[in-house]
Structures are given as C-alpha cells and as structure tokens.
Amino acid sequence: GQQVMQIPQYQHVQEGEDFTTYCNSSTTLSNIQWYKQRPGGHPVFLIQLVKSGEVKKQKRLTFQFGEAKKNSSLHITATQTTDVGTYFCAGAWGGATNKLIFGTGTLLAVQP
Amino acid sequence: NAGVTQTPKFQVLKTGQSMTLQCAQDMNHNSMYWYRQDPGMGLRLIYYSASEGTTDKGEVPNGYNVSRLNKREFSLRLESAAPSQTSVYFCASIFDRVRIGNYGYTFGSGTRLTVV
C-alpha cells in the first residue's frame, strides 16, 4: 500500500546545530507536504512541494523534493529552541481525492 | 474565524461504550478527514470525505463509522469502544484538491480519548 517512511525517528541537537529529516516513498508522489507539531499541539502546515527537484526556503528551513518525486527532505539551519517539535512529511498520490498519508515523524529536541 | 473545531477535547470511555466525536469547520472546505495519532505511529487516516455526500475508508477504518452531516460537519463514531482505540483523534479539512497553491490541511486541536 501507499506509505511514507521517515527518518530519523528522534534527533537531539545543541542549539545552533543543523538538523535534517528525510522522507521516502517507494512509488512516485504527486506532491508532498510538511507539517510541524509542537508538544501537546496539533499539526500545522508548513509547505507543499509539487515539482520534481523543487527547493523551497522559509527563513532557516529548506525543503527539497527529489527528482524522481519519491523522496523529500527538510533541513533546518542553526536550530533554535523554538524549533522543538515533531516534523511530519505527508505524501499524496494524486487521483480525485486529496488524502494524505503521513510519515511517522521526526521528534526534534534542542538543547540550549 | 474558528477554523476546525473538535469536541470533546478529552473523553474517558469504558470498554463497550459508544461515542461520537464531532468536527466542524467554518472555512467552506470541501474535504474533511479523521486521523488518529499514537506514539511512534504518526498520523493514520481513519476515514475521509472528499466532498459533501461522500465518505471513504482510510488506512485504519475498522471499529469506526463516519457521517458527513453537511459541508461543515464530519463526525466519527465508535460503536463499541476498545482499549486499542485509546488515542488522540484529529480532524482536518482542506478546500480542494491538494495540487495547486501552497496550502495544506487545517487541523483541529484534537480529542484525547482513553478507553479503559
């Protein structure tokens, strides 16, 4: 079935270090989205990637979509304590519906 | 603008009891979704409604039923609760097909359900 694998499951960094989480699908995605969930909160949409090889930036966050549209990554430069939370990727495979299948998430802990 | 509203926020059920989780959105969104979140499992899709009048099964539909009451409301029912259904349940919505523009799901704040 359709699924998205996400690694690592957990990452602990010192404030100021970089962080990357990766997502992979065995089949070609139509698009991929990224969400952030703060502890005790709900997922909040960050960005959507649609085009092959697409790269988008939001301040210190860089999102990439692979050339084959099967993988994606989120990179945070110089982490801050406000970056703490779980980052999820979510894949869509097209069709008439727009359901998303979420990865298992990467929990980021940032030590001041 | 309230966005997506879920009720209740917390609930404790005994095994075998039934309950309905309510979800309402005021953004004129067409599609609505129910996910459950368990530690280490991410968000798993239970049921979804691509448009008013339609519902479809997701990844983990067993033990649940849904009703798309109107365009605004999408409810999730547990007919006979089991301890395995202890989870955090999130409702989400989106205006239309996830192919154009840079917008994604809007999530509610969740319902934390414990079945004892």
CSV table of C-alpha atoms in Angstrom, one decimal:
chain,number,residue,atom,x,y,z
A,1,GLY,CA,0.0,0.0,0.0
A,2,GLN,CA,0.9,3.6,-0.1
A,3,GLN,CA,3.2,4.6,2.7
A,4,VAL,CA,5.9,7.2,3.5
A,5,MET,CA,9.0,6.3,5.5
A,6,GLN,CA,10.6,9.0,7.6
A,7,ILE,CA,13.9,9.1,9.4
A,8,PRO,CA,15.3,9.6,11.9
A,9,GLN,CA,12.6,9.0,14.5
A,10,TYR,CA,14.3,11.2,17.0
A,11,GLN,CA,17.1,13.8,16.9
A,12,HIS,CA,18.7,15.7,19.7
A,13,VAL,CA,20.8,18.7,18.8
A,14,GLN,CA,22.6,21.5,20.6
A,15,GLU,CA,21.1,24.9,19.8
A,16,GLY,CA,22.9,26.3,16.7
A,17,GLU,CA,23.4,22.9,15.1
A,18,ASP,CA,21.8,21.9,11.9
A,19,PHE,CA,19.0,19.3,11.6
A,20,THR,CA,17.7,17.2,8.7
A,21,THR,CA,14.8,14.8,8.4
A,22,TYR,CA,14.2,12.6,5.4
A,23,CYS,CA,11.1,11.1,3.8
A,24,ASN,CA,10.9,8.3,1.2
A,25,SER,CA,8.2,6.7,-0.8
A,26,SER,CA,8.5,3.5,-2.9
A,27,THR,CA,6.2,5.0,-5.5
A,28,THR,CA,6.1,8.3,-7.3
A,29,LEU,CA,4.3,11.0,-5.3
A,30,SER,CA,2.1,13.8,-6.9
A,31,ASN,CA,3.1,16.1,-4.1
A,32,ILE,CA,4.4,16.2,-0.6
A,33,GLN,CA,3.6,18.4,2.3
A,34,TRP,CA,5.4,19.1,5.6
A,35,TYR,CA,3.9,19.8,9.0
A,36,LYS,CA,5.1,20.8,12.4
A,37,GLN,CA,3.5,19.7,15.6
A,38,ARG,CA,4.5,21.3,18.9
A,39,PRO,CA,4.4,19.1,22.0
A,40,GLY,CA,0.7,18.8,23.1
A,41,GLY,CA,-0.5,20.6,20.0
A,42,HIS,CA,-1.9,19.8,16.6
A,43,PRO,CA,-0.1,19.6,13.2
A,44,VAL,CA,0.4,22.9,11.4
A,45,PHE,CA,1.0,23.1,7.7
A,46,LEU,CA,4.5,24.4,6.7
A,47,ILE,CA,4.8,23.9,2.9
A,48,GLN,CA,3.8,21.9,-0.1
A,49,LEU,CA,6.2,20.7,-2.9
A,50,VAL,CA,4.8,19.7,-6.2
A,51,LYS,CA,7.5,19.9,-8.9
A,52,SER,CA,10.4,17.4,-9.5
A,53,GLY,CA,13.6,18.8,-8.0
A,54,GLU,CA,11.8,21.6,-6.3
A,55,VAL,CA,13.5,23.5,-3.5
A,56,LYS,CA,11.7,26.0,-1.2
A,57,LYS,CA,13.0,28.0,1.7
A,58,GLN,CA,11.3,29.5,4.7
A,59,LYS,CA,13.9,31.5,6.7
A,60,ARG,CA,16.1,28.8,8.2
A,61,LEU,CA,14.1,25.9,6.8
A,62,THR,CA,14.9,24.4,3.4
A,63,PHE,CA,12.6,21.9,1.8
A,64,GLN,CA,13.5,19.7,-1.2
A,65,PHE,CA,11.6,17.3,-3.4
A,66,GLY,CA,13.6,14.7,-5.2
A,67,GLU,CA,14.0,14.5,-9.0
A,68,ALA,CA,12.0,11.3,-9.1
A,69,LYS,CA,9.4,12.7,-6.7
A,70,LYS,CA,9.9,9.7,-4.4
A,71,ASN,CA,11.8,11.5,-1.6
A,72,SER,CA,11.9,14.7,0.2
A,73,SER,CA,13.9,16.4,3.0
A,74,LEU,CA,13.6,19.2,5.5
A,75,HIS,CA,16.8,21.0,6.6
A,76,ILE,CA,16.9,23.5,9.5
A,77,THR,CA,20.0,25.7,9.7
A,78,ALA,CA,21.2,26.8,13.1
A,79,THR,CA,18.4,25.3,15.2
A,80,GLN,CA,16.7,27.4,17.9
A,81,THR,CA,14.7,26.2,20.9
A,82,THR,CA,11.6,27.4,19.1
A,83,ASP,CA,12.2,24.6,16.5
A,84,VAL,CA,11.3,21.9,19.1
A,85,GLY,CA,8.5,19.6,18.0
A,86,THR,CA,7.7,16.8,15.6
A,87,TYR,CA,8.1,17.3,11.9
A,88,PHE,CA,5.9,15.2,9.6
A,89,CYS,CA,6.0,14.7,5.9
A,90,ALA,CA,2.8,13.7,4.2
A,91,GLY,CA,2.5,12.3,0.7
A,92,ALA,CA,-0.3,12.4,-1.9
A,93,TRP,CA,-0.5,10.1,-4.9
A,94,GLY,CA,-3.0,12.1,-7.0
A,95,GLY,CA,-6.4,11.0,-8.1
A,96,ALA,CA,-9.7,12.6,-7.4
A,97,THR,CA,-9.2,12.7,-3.7
A,98,ASN,CA,-6.6,14.6,-1.8
A,99,LYS,CA,-6.0,12.3,1.1
A,100,LEU,CA,-2.5,12.5,2.7
A,101,ILE,CA,-0.6,9.6,4.1
A,102,PHE,CA,1.7,10.8,6.9
A,103,GLY,CA,5.2,9.6,7.8
A,104,THR,CA,5.9,8.6,11.4
A,105,GLY,CA,7.5,11.9,12.1
A,106,THR,CA,10.8,13.1,13.5
A,107,LEU,CA,10.9,14.5,17.0
A,108,LEU,CA,13.4,17.3,17.3
A,109,ALA,CA,14.8,18.2,20.7
A,110,VAL,CA,17.0,21.3,21.0
A,111,GLN,CA,19.2,21.8,24.0
A,112,PRO,CA,20.0,25.4,24.8
B,1,ASN,CA,-12.7,32.6,12.2
B,2,ALA,CA,-12.6,29.5,14.3
B,3,GLY,CA,-11.1,27.1,11.7
B,4,VAL,CA,-11.7,23.4,12.7
B,5,THR,CA,-13.4,22.8,16.0
B,6,GLN,CA,-13.4,19.4,17.7
B,7,THR,CA,-15.5,18.3,20.6
B,8,PRO,CA,-15.0,17.0,23.2
B,9,LYS,CA,-11.3,17.7,23.9
B,10,PHE,CA,-11.0,14.9,26.4
B,11,GLN,CA,-13.0,11.7,27.0
B,12,VAL,CA,-12.7,8.6,29.1
B,13,LEU,CA,-14.9,5.6,28.0
B,14,LYS,CA,-15.4,2.1,29.3
B,15,THR,CA,-14.9,-0.8,27.0
B,16,GLY,CA,-18.0,-1.4,25.0
B,17,GLN,CA,-19.4,2.1,25.3
B,18,SER,CA,-20.1,4.2,22.3
B,19,MET,CA,-19.5,7.8,21.5
B,20,THR,CA,-19.4,10.3,18.7
B,21,LEU,CA,-16.5,12.7,18.1
B,22,GLN,CA,-17.7,15.9,16.5
B,23,CYS,CA,-15.8,18.1,14.0
B,24,ALA,CA,-17.0,21.3,12.3
B,25,GLN,CA,-15.2,23.7,10.0
B,26,ASP,CA,-16.2,27.2,9.0
B,27,MET,CA,-13.8,27.7,6.1
B,28,ASN,CA,-16.1,26.4,3.4
B,29,HIS,CA,-13.8,23.5,2.8
B,30,ASN,CA,-14.9,20.6,0.7
B,31,SER,CA,-12.8,17.8,2.1
B,32,MET,CA,-12.6,16.5,5.6
B,33,TYR,CA,-10.5,13.8,7.3
B,34,TRP,CA,-10.2,11.9,10.6
B,35,TYR,CA,-6.8,10.8,11.7
B,36,ARG,CA,-5.6,9.0,14.9
B,37,GLN,CA,-2.2,9.6,16.4
B,38,ASP,CA,-0.4,7.0,18.5
B,39,PRO,CA,3.2,7.2,19.9
B,40,GLY,CA,5.7,6.2,17.2
B,41,MET,CA,2.9,5.7,14.6
B,42,GLY,CA,2.5,9.1,13.2
B,43,LEU,CA,-0.9,10.1,11.9
B,44,ARG,CA,-3.0,7.4,10.4
B,45,LEU,CA,-6.0,8.1,8.3
B,46,ILE,CA,-9.3,6.5,9.5
B,47,TYR,CA,-11.9,7.9,7.1
B,48,TYR,CA,-12.2,10.8,4.8
B,49,SER,CA,-14.9,12.7,2.9
B,50,ALA,CA,-13.6,14.2,-0.3
B,51,SER,CA,-16.8,16.2,-0.7
B,52,GLU,CA,-20.2,16.5,0.8
B,53,GLY,CA,-22.2,13.3,0.4
B,54,THR,CA,-19.2,11.0,0.0
B,55,THR,CA,-17.1,9.1,2.6
B,56,ASP,CA,-14.3,6.6,2.1
B,57,LYS,CA,-12.1,4.3,4.2
B,58,GLY,CA,-8.6,5.2,5.0
B,59,GLU,CA,-5.7,3.1,6.4
B,60,VAL,CA,-7.4,2.0,9.7
B,61,PRO,CA,-11.2,2.1,9.4
B,62,ASN,CA,-12.1,-0.9,11.5
B,63,GLY,CA,-14.2,-0.1,14.6
B,64,TYR,CA,-15.2,3.3,13.3
B,65,ASN,CA,-18.0,4.9,11.3
B,66,VAL,CA,-18.4,8.4,9.9
B,67,SER,CA,-21.1,10.7,8.8
B,68,ARG,CA,-20.7,13.8,6.6
B,69,LEU,CA,-23.7,15.6,8.0
B,70,ASN,CA,-23.3,18.6,5.8
B,71,LYS,CA,-20.5,20.6,4.2
B,72,ARG,CA,-19.4,21.9,7.6
B,73,GLU,CA,-19.6,18.8,9.8
B,74,PHE,CA,-17.9,15.4,9.8
B,75,SER,CA,-18.4,13.1,12.8
B,76,LEU,CA,-16.6,10.0,13.8
B,77,ARG,CA,-18.4,7.3,15.8
B,78,LEU,CA,-17.1,4.5,17.9
B,79,GLU,CA,-19.9,1.9,18.3
B,80,SER,CA,-18.2,-0.3,20.9
B,81,ALA,CA,-15.0,1.2,22.2
B,82,ALA,CA,-12.0,-1.0,22.8
B,83,PRO,CA,-8.7,-0.2,24.7
B,84,SER,CA,-6.9,-0.3,21.3
B,85,GLN,CA,-8.8,2.8,20.3
B,86,THR,CA,-7.1,4.8,23.0
B,87,SER,CA,-5.5,7.6,21.0
B,88,VAL,CA,-5.5,11.2,20.1
B,89,TYR,CA,-8.0,11.9,17.3
B,90,PHE,CA,-7.5,14.8,14.8
B,91,CYS,CA,-10.0,16.2,12.3
B,92,ALA,CA,-8.7,18.1,9.4
B,93,SER,CA,-10.0,19.9,6.3
B,94,ILE,CA,-8.9,21.4,3.1
B,95,PHE,CA,-10.7,23.4,0.4
B,96,ASP,CA,-10.0,21.4,-2.6
B,97,ARG,CA,-7.5,19.1,-4.4
B,98,VAL,CA,-4.0,19.3,-3.0
B,99,ARG,CA,-2.3,20.1,-6.2
B,100,ILE,CA,-2.5,23.8,-6.7
B,101,GLY,CA,-1.1,26.5,-4.5
B,102,ASN,CA,0.7,26.4,-1.2
B,103,TYR,CA,-1.9,25.4,1.3
B,104,GLY,CA,-2.5,22.2,3.2
B,105,TYR,CA,-4.7,20.7,5.8
B,106,THR,CA,-6.1,22.7,8.7
B,107,PHE,CA,-6.2,20.6,11.8
B,108,GLY,CA,-8.5,20.8,14.8
B,109,SER,CA,-6.9,20.8,18.3
B,110,GLY,CA,-7.7,17.1,18.8
B,111,THR,CA,-9.7,14.8,21.1
B,112,ARG,CA,-7.8,12.8,23.6
B,113,LEU,CA,-9.7,9.5,24.1
B,114,THR,CA,-8.9,6.9,26.7
B,115,VAL,CA,-10.7,3.6,26.8
B,116,VAL,CA,-10.5,1.6,30.0
